[in-house]
CSV table of C-alpha atoms and ligand atoms in Angstrom, one decimal:
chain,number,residue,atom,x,y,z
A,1,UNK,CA,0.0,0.0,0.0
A,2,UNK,CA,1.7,3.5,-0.8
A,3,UNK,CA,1.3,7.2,-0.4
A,4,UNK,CA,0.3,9.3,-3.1
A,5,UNK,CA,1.5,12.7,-3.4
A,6,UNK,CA,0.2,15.2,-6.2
A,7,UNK,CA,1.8,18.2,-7.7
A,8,UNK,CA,5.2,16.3,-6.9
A,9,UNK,CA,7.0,17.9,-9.5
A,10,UNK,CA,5.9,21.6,-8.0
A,11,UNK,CA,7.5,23.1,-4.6
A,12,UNK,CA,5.7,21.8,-2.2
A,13,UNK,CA,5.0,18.6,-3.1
A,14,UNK,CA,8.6,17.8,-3.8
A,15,UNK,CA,9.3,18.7,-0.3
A,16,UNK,CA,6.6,16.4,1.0
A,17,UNK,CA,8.1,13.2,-0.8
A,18,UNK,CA,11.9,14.2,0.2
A,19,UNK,CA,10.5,14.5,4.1
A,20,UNK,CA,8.5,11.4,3.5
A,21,UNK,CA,12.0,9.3,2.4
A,22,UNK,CA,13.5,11.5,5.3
A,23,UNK,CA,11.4,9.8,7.4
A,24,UNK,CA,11.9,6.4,6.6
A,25,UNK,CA,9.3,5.5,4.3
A,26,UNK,CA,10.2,3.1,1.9
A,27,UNK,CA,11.0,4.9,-1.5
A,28,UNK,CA,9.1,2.0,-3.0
A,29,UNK,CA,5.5,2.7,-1.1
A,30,UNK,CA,5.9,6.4,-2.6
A,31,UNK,CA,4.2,7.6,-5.4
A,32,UNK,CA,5.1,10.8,-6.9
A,33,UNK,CA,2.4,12.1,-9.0
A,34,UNK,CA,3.0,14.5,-11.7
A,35,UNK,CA,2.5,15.7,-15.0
A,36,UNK,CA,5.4,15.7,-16.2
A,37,UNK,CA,6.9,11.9,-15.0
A,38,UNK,CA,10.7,13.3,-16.8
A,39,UNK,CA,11.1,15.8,-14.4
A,40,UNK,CA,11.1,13.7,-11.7
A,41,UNK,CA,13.3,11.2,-13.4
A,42,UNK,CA,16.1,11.7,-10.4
A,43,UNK,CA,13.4,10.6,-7.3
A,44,UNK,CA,12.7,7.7,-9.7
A,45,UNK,CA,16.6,6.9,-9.9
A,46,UNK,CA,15.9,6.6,-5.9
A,47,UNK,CA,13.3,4.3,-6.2
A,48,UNK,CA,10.2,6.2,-6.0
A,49,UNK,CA,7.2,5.1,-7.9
A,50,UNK,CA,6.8,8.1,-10.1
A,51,UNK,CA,3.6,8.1,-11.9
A,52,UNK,CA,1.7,10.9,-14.2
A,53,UNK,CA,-1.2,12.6,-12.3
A,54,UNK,CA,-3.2,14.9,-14.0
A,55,UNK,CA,-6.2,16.5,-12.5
A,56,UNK,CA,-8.0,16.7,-15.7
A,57,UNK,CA,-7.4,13.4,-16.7
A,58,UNK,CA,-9.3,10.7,-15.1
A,59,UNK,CA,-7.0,7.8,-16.2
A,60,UNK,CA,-4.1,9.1,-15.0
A,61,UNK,CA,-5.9,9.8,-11.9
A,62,UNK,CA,-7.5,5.9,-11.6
A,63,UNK,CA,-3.7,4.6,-12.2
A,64,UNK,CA,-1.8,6.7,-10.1
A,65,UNK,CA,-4.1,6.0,-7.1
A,66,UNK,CA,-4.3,2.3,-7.8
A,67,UNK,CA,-2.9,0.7,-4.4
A,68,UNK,CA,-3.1,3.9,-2.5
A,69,UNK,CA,-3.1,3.5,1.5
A,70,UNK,CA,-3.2,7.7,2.1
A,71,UNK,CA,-3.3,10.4,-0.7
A,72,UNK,CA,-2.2,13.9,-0.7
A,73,UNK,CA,-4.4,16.5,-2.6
A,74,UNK,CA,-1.9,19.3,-3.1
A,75,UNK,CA,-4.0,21.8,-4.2
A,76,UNK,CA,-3.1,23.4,-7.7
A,77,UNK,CA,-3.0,26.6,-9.9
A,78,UNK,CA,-5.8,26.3,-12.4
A,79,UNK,CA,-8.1,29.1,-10.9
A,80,UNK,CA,-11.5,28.9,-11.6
A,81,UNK,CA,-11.3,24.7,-12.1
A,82,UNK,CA,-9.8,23.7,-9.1
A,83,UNK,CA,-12.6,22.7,-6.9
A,84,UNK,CA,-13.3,20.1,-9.0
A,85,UNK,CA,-10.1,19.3,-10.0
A,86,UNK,CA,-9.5,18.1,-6.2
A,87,UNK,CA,-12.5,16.8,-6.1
A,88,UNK,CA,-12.3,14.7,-9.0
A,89,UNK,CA,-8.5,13.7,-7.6
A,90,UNK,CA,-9.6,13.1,-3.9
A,91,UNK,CA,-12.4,10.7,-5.3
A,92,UNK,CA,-10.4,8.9,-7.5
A,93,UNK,CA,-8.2,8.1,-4.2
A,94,UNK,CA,-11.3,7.5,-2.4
A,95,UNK,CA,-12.4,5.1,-5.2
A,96,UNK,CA,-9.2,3.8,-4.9
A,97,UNK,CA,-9.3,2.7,-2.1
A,98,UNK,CA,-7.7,5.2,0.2
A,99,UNK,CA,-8.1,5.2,3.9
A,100,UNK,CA,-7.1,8.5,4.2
A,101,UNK,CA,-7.5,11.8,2.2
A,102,UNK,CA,-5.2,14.9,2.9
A,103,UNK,CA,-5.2,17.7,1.3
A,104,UNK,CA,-3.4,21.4,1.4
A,105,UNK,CA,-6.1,24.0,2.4
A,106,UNK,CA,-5.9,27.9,3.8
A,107,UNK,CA,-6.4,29.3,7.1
A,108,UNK,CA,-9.7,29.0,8.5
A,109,UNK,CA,-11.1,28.2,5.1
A,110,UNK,CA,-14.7,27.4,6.8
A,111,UNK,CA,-14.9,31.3,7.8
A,112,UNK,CA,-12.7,33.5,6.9
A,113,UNK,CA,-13.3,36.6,4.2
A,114,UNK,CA,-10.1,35.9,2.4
A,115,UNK,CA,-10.5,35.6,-1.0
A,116,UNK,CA,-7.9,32.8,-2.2
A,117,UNK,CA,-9.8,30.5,0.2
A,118,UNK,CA,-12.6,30.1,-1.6
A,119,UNK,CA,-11.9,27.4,-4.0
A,120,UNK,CA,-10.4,25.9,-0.9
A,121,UNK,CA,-13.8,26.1,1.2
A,122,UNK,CA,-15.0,25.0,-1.3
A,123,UNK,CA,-13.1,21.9,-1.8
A,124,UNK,CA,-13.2,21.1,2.2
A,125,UNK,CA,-16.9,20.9,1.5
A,126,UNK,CA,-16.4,18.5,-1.3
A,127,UNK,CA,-14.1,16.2,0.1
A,128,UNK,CA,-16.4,15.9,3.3
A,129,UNK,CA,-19.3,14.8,1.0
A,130,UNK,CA,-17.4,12.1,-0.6
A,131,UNK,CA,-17.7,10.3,2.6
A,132,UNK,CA,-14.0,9.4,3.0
A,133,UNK,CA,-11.5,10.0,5.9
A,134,UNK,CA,-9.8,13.1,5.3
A,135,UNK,CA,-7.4,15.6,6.8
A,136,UNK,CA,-7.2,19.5,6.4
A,137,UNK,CA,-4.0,20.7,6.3
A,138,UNK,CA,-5.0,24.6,6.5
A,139,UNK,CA,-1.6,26.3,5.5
A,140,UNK,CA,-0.6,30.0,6.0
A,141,UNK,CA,1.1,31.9,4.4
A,142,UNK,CA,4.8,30.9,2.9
A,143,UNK,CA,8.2,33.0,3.6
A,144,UNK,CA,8.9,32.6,0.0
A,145,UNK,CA,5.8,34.4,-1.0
A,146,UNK,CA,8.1,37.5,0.2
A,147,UNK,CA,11.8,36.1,-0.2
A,148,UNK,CA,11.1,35.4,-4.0
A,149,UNK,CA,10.7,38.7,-4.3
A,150,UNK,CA,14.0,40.0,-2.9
A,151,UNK,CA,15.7,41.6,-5.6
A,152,UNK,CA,12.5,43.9,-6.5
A,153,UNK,CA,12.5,44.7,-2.5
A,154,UNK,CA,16.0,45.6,-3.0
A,155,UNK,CA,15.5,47.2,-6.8
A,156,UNK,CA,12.6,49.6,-5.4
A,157,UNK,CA,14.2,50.4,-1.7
A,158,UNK,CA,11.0,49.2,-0.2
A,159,UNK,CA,8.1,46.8,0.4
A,160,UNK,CA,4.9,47.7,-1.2
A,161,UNK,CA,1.7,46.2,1.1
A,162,UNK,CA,-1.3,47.7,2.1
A,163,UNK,CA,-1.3,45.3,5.4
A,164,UNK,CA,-0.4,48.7,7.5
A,165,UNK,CA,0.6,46.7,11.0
A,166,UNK,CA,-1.7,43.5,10.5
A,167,UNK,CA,0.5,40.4,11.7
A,168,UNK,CA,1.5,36.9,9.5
A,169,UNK,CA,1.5,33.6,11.4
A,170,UNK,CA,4.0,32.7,8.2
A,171,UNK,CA,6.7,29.8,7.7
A,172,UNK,CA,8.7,28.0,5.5
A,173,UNK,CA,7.0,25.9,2.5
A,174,UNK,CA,9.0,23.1,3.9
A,175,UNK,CA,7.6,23.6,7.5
A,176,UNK,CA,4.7,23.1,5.8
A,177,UNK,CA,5.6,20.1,3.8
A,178,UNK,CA,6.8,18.4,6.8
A,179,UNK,CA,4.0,18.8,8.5
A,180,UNK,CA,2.1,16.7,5.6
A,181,UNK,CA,4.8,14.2,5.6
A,182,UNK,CA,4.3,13.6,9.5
A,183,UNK,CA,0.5,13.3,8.6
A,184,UNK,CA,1.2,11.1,5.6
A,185,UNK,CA,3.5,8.7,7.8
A,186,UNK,CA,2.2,8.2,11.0
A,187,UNK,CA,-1.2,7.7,12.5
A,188,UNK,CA,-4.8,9.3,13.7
A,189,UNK,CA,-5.3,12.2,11.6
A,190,UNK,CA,-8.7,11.2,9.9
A,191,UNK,CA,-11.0,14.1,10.4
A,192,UNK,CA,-8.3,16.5,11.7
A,193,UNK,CA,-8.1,20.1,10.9
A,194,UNK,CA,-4.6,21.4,11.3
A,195,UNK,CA,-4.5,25.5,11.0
A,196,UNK,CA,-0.8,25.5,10.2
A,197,UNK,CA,1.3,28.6,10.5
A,198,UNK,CA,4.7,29.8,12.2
A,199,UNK,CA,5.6,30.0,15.9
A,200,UNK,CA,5.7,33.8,15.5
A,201,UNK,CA,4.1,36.3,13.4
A,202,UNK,CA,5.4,39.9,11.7
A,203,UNK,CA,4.4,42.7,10.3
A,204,UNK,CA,5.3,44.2,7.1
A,205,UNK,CA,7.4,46.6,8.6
A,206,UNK,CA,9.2,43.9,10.7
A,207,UNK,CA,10.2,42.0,7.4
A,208,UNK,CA,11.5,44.9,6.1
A,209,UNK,CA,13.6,45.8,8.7
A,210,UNK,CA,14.9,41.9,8.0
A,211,UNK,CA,15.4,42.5,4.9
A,212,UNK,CA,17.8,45.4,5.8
A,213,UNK,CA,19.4,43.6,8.6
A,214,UNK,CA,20.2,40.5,6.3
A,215,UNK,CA,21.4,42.5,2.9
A,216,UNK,CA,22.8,45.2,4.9
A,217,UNK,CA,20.9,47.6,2.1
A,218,UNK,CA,18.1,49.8,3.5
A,219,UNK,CA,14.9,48.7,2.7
A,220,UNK,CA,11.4,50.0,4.3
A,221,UNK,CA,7.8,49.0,4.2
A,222,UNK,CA,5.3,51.6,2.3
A,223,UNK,CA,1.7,50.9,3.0
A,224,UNK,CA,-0.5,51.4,0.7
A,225,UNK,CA,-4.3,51.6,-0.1
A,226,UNK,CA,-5.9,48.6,-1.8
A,227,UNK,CA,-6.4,50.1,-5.1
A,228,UNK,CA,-2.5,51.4,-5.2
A,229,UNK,CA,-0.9,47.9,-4.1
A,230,UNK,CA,-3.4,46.5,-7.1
A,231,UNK,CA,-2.1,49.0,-9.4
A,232,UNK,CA,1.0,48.3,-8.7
A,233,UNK,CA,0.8,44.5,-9.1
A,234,UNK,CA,-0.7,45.0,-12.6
A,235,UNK,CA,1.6,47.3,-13.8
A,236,UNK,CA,4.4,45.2,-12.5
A,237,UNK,CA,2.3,42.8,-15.2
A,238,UNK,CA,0.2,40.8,-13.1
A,239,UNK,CA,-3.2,40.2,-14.9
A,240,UNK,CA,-6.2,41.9,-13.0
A,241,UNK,CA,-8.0,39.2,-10.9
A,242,UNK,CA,-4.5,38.2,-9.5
A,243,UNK,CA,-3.8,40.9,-8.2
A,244,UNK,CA,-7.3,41.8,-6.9
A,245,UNK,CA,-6.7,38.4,-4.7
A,246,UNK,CA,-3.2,39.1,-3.9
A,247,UNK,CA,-4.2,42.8,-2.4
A,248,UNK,CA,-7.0,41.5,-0.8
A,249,UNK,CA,-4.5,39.2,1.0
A,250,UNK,CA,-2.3,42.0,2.7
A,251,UNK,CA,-6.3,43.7,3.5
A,252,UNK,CA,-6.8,40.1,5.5
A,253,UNK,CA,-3.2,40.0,7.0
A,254,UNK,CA,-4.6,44.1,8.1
A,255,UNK,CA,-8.0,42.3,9.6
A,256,UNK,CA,-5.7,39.5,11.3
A,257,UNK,CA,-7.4,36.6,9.1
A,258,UNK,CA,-3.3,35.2,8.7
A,259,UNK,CA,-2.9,35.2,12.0
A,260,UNK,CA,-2.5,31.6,13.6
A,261,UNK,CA,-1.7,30.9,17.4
A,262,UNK,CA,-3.0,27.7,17.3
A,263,UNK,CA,0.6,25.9,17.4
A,264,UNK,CA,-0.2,22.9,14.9
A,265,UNK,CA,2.5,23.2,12.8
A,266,UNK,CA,5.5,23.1,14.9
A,267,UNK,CA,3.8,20.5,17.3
A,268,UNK,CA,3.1,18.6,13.8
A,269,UNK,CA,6.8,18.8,13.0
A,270,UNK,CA,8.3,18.4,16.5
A,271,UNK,CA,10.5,21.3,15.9
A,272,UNK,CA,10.3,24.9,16.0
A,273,UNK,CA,9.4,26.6,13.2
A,274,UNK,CA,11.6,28.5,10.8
A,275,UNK,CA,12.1,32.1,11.7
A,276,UNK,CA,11.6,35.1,9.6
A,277,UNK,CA,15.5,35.9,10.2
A,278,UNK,CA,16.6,32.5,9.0
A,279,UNK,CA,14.2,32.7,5.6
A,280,UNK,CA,15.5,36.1,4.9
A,281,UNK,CA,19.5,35.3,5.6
A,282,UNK,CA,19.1,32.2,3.0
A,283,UNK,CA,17.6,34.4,0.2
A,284,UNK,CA,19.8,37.4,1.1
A,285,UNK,CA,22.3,35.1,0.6
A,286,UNK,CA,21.4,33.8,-2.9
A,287,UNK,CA,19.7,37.0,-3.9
A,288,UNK,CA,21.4,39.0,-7.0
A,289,UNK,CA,22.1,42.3,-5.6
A,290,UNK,CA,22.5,41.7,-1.8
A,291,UNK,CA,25.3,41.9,0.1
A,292,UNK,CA,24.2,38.7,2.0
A,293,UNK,CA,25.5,40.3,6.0
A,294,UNK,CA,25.1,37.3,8.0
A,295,UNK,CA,24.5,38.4,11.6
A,296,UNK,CA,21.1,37.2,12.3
B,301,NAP,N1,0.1,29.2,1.4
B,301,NAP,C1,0.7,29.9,0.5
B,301,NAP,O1,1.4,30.9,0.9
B,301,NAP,C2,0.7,29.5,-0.9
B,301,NAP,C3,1.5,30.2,-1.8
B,301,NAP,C4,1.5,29.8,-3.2
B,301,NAP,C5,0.7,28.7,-3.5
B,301,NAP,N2,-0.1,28.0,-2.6
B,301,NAP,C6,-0.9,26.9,-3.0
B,301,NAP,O2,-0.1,25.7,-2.6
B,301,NAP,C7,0.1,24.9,-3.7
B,301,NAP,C8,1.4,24.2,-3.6
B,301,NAP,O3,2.4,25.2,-3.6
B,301,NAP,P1,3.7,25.2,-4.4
B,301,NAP,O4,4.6,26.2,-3.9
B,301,NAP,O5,4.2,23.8,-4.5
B,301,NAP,O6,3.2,25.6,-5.9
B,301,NAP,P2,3.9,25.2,-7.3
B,301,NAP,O7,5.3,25.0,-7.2
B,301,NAP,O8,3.3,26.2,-8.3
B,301,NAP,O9,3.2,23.8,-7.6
B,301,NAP,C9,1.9,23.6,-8.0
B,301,NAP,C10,1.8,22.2,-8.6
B,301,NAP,O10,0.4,21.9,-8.7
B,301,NAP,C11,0.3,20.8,-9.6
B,301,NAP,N3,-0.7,21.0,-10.6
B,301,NAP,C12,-1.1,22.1,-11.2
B,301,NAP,N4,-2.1,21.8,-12.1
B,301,NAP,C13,-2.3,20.4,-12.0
B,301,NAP,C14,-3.1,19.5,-12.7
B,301,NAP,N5,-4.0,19.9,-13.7
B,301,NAP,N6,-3.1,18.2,-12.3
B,301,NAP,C15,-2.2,17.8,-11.3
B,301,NAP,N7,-1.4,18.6,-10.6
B,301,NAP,C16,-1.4,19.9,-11.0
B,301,NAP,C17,1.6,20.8,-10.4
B,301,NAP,O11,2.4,19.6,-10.2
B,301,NAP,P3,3.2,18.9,-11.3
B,301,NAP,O12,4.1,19.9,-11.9
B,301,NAP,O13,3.9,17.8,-10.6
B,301,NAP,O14,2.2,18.3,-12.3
B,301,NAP,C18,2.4,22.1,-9.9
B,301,NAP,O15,3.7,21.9,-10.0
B,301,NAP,C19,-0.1,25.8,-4.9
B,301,NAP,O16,-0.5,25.1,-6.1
B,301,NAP,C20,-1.2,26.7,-4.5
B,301,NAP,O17,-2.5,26.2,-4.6
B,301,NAP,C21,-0.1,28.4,-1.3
């Protein structure tokens, strides 16, 4: 019987299957779903059962869940289809066979005004109807949704939000991913919902001022209103509905909606969670432009 990860070829899931063989699972019992099966040709050198997984294709979806024990829903990127995408994939496992359904929701997805969690409220609701055991792995917000963006931070001298002093419960993608690899390999999750986010939360202003600490270049936070941070995401070429979702993030993060005390993750992991100082040193370090100081 295995454990079937989707998206394995994106960030996320990647992580999960490398914490998975971290942990001792049996290469073998792992499958690696994906839509592109060559990308992954190096976890299959390892032993790993790599097989394609496409949401919209129900054969690939029967196959790769054939013999699955637990299944991993990562959720994808195909906005406007993706609640029935993971539906479609988490009945397949269920059809499958699965005794167990996870899959990687937002914060407080049941309630909360966010926008981005609405394909994911309504995939919760989905999953529950199919009648199968299932896990909610709520995750906040990831470091890397700031670190990527580094060298613009750097470029522009400052980080554009309109969050004014709302607090982020954020951590590491692979915090996150080892948190659905602990799920995956050990027992008693079925019906859990795990609102997953770091130890400690920041502000805007606070990751600037890490920023500056870790590329030694100064770098402060300019708030915004809604309608500026949007024009600024679509004239920095994001198409219109994406950035209406991603400022109406930072106008949650204002409201406290990213906020998350409730200490799952790092009890999930059995380890503290990654600080904001130790995400922001690594991509200092790697960032084009920074001078990479490495006091912390
Ligand atoms: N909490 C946060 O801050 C945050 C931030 C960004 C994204 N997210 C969400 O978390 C997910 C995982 O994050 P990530 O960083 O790993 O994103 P990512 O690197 O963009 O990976 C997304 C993966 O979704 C899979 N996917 C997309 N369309 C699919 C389809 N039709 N059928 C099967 N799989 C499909 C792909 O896997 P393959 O390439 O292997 O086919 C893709 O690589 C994202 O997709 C998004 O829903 C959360």
């Amino acid at each position: 019987m295995s454990i079937v990860v989707t998206g394995a070829g994106g960030h996320l899931g990647r992580l999960v299957v490398e914490n998975l063989l971290a942990r001792g699972v049996p290469a073998g019992r792992i499958v690696a779903g994906t839509r592109d099966v060559g990308a992954l040709s190096s976890l299959a050198e390892r032993g790993v059962d790599v097989r394609r997984l496409d949401f919209d294709d129900p054969d690939s979806l029967a196959a790769a869940f054939t013999g699955a024990e637990k299944a991993l829903i990562v959720s994808g990127t195909d906005f406007g289809r993706r609640v029935e995408q993971h539906v479609g994939a988490a009945r397949a496992a269920r059809d499958a066979g699965a005794s167990l359904v996870a899959y990687t929701s937002a914060p407080y997805a049941d309630t909360t005004d966010l926008l981005l969690a609405e394909d994911h409220r309504a995939t919760e609701a989905g999953i529950r109807a199919l009648d199968v055991p299932f896990t909610f792995l709520r995750n906040g917000w990831y470091f890397e949704n700031y670190t990527q963006q580094l060298p613009v931070y750097l470029q522009v001298g400052a980080v554009v939000g309109s969050a004014g002093e709302g607090r982020v419960s954020g951590a590491a993608r692979s915090d996150y991913a080892e948190a659905a690899a602990a799920v995956l390999s050990s027992d008693g999750h079925e019906g859990a919902v795990y609102e997953l986010g770091g130890d400690t939360s920041f502000t805007l202003s606070e990751l600037a001022e890490q920023i500056t600490k870790h590329t030694g270049q100064p770098v402060g936070y300019r708030d915004v209103t809604q309608p500026e941070l949007e024009a600024v995401l679509t004239g920095a070429g994001l198409p219109g509905p994406v950035a209406h979702v991603l400022a109406d993030t930072d106008r949650a993060i204002a409201a406290g909606r990213l906020l998350i005390d409730t200490g799952d993750l790092s009890r999930l992991t059995g380890r503290p969670t990654t600080s904001l100082s130790d995400a922001v040193a690594v991509a200092a370090a790697s960032a084009p432009g920074a001078a990479g100081v490495s006091a912390r």
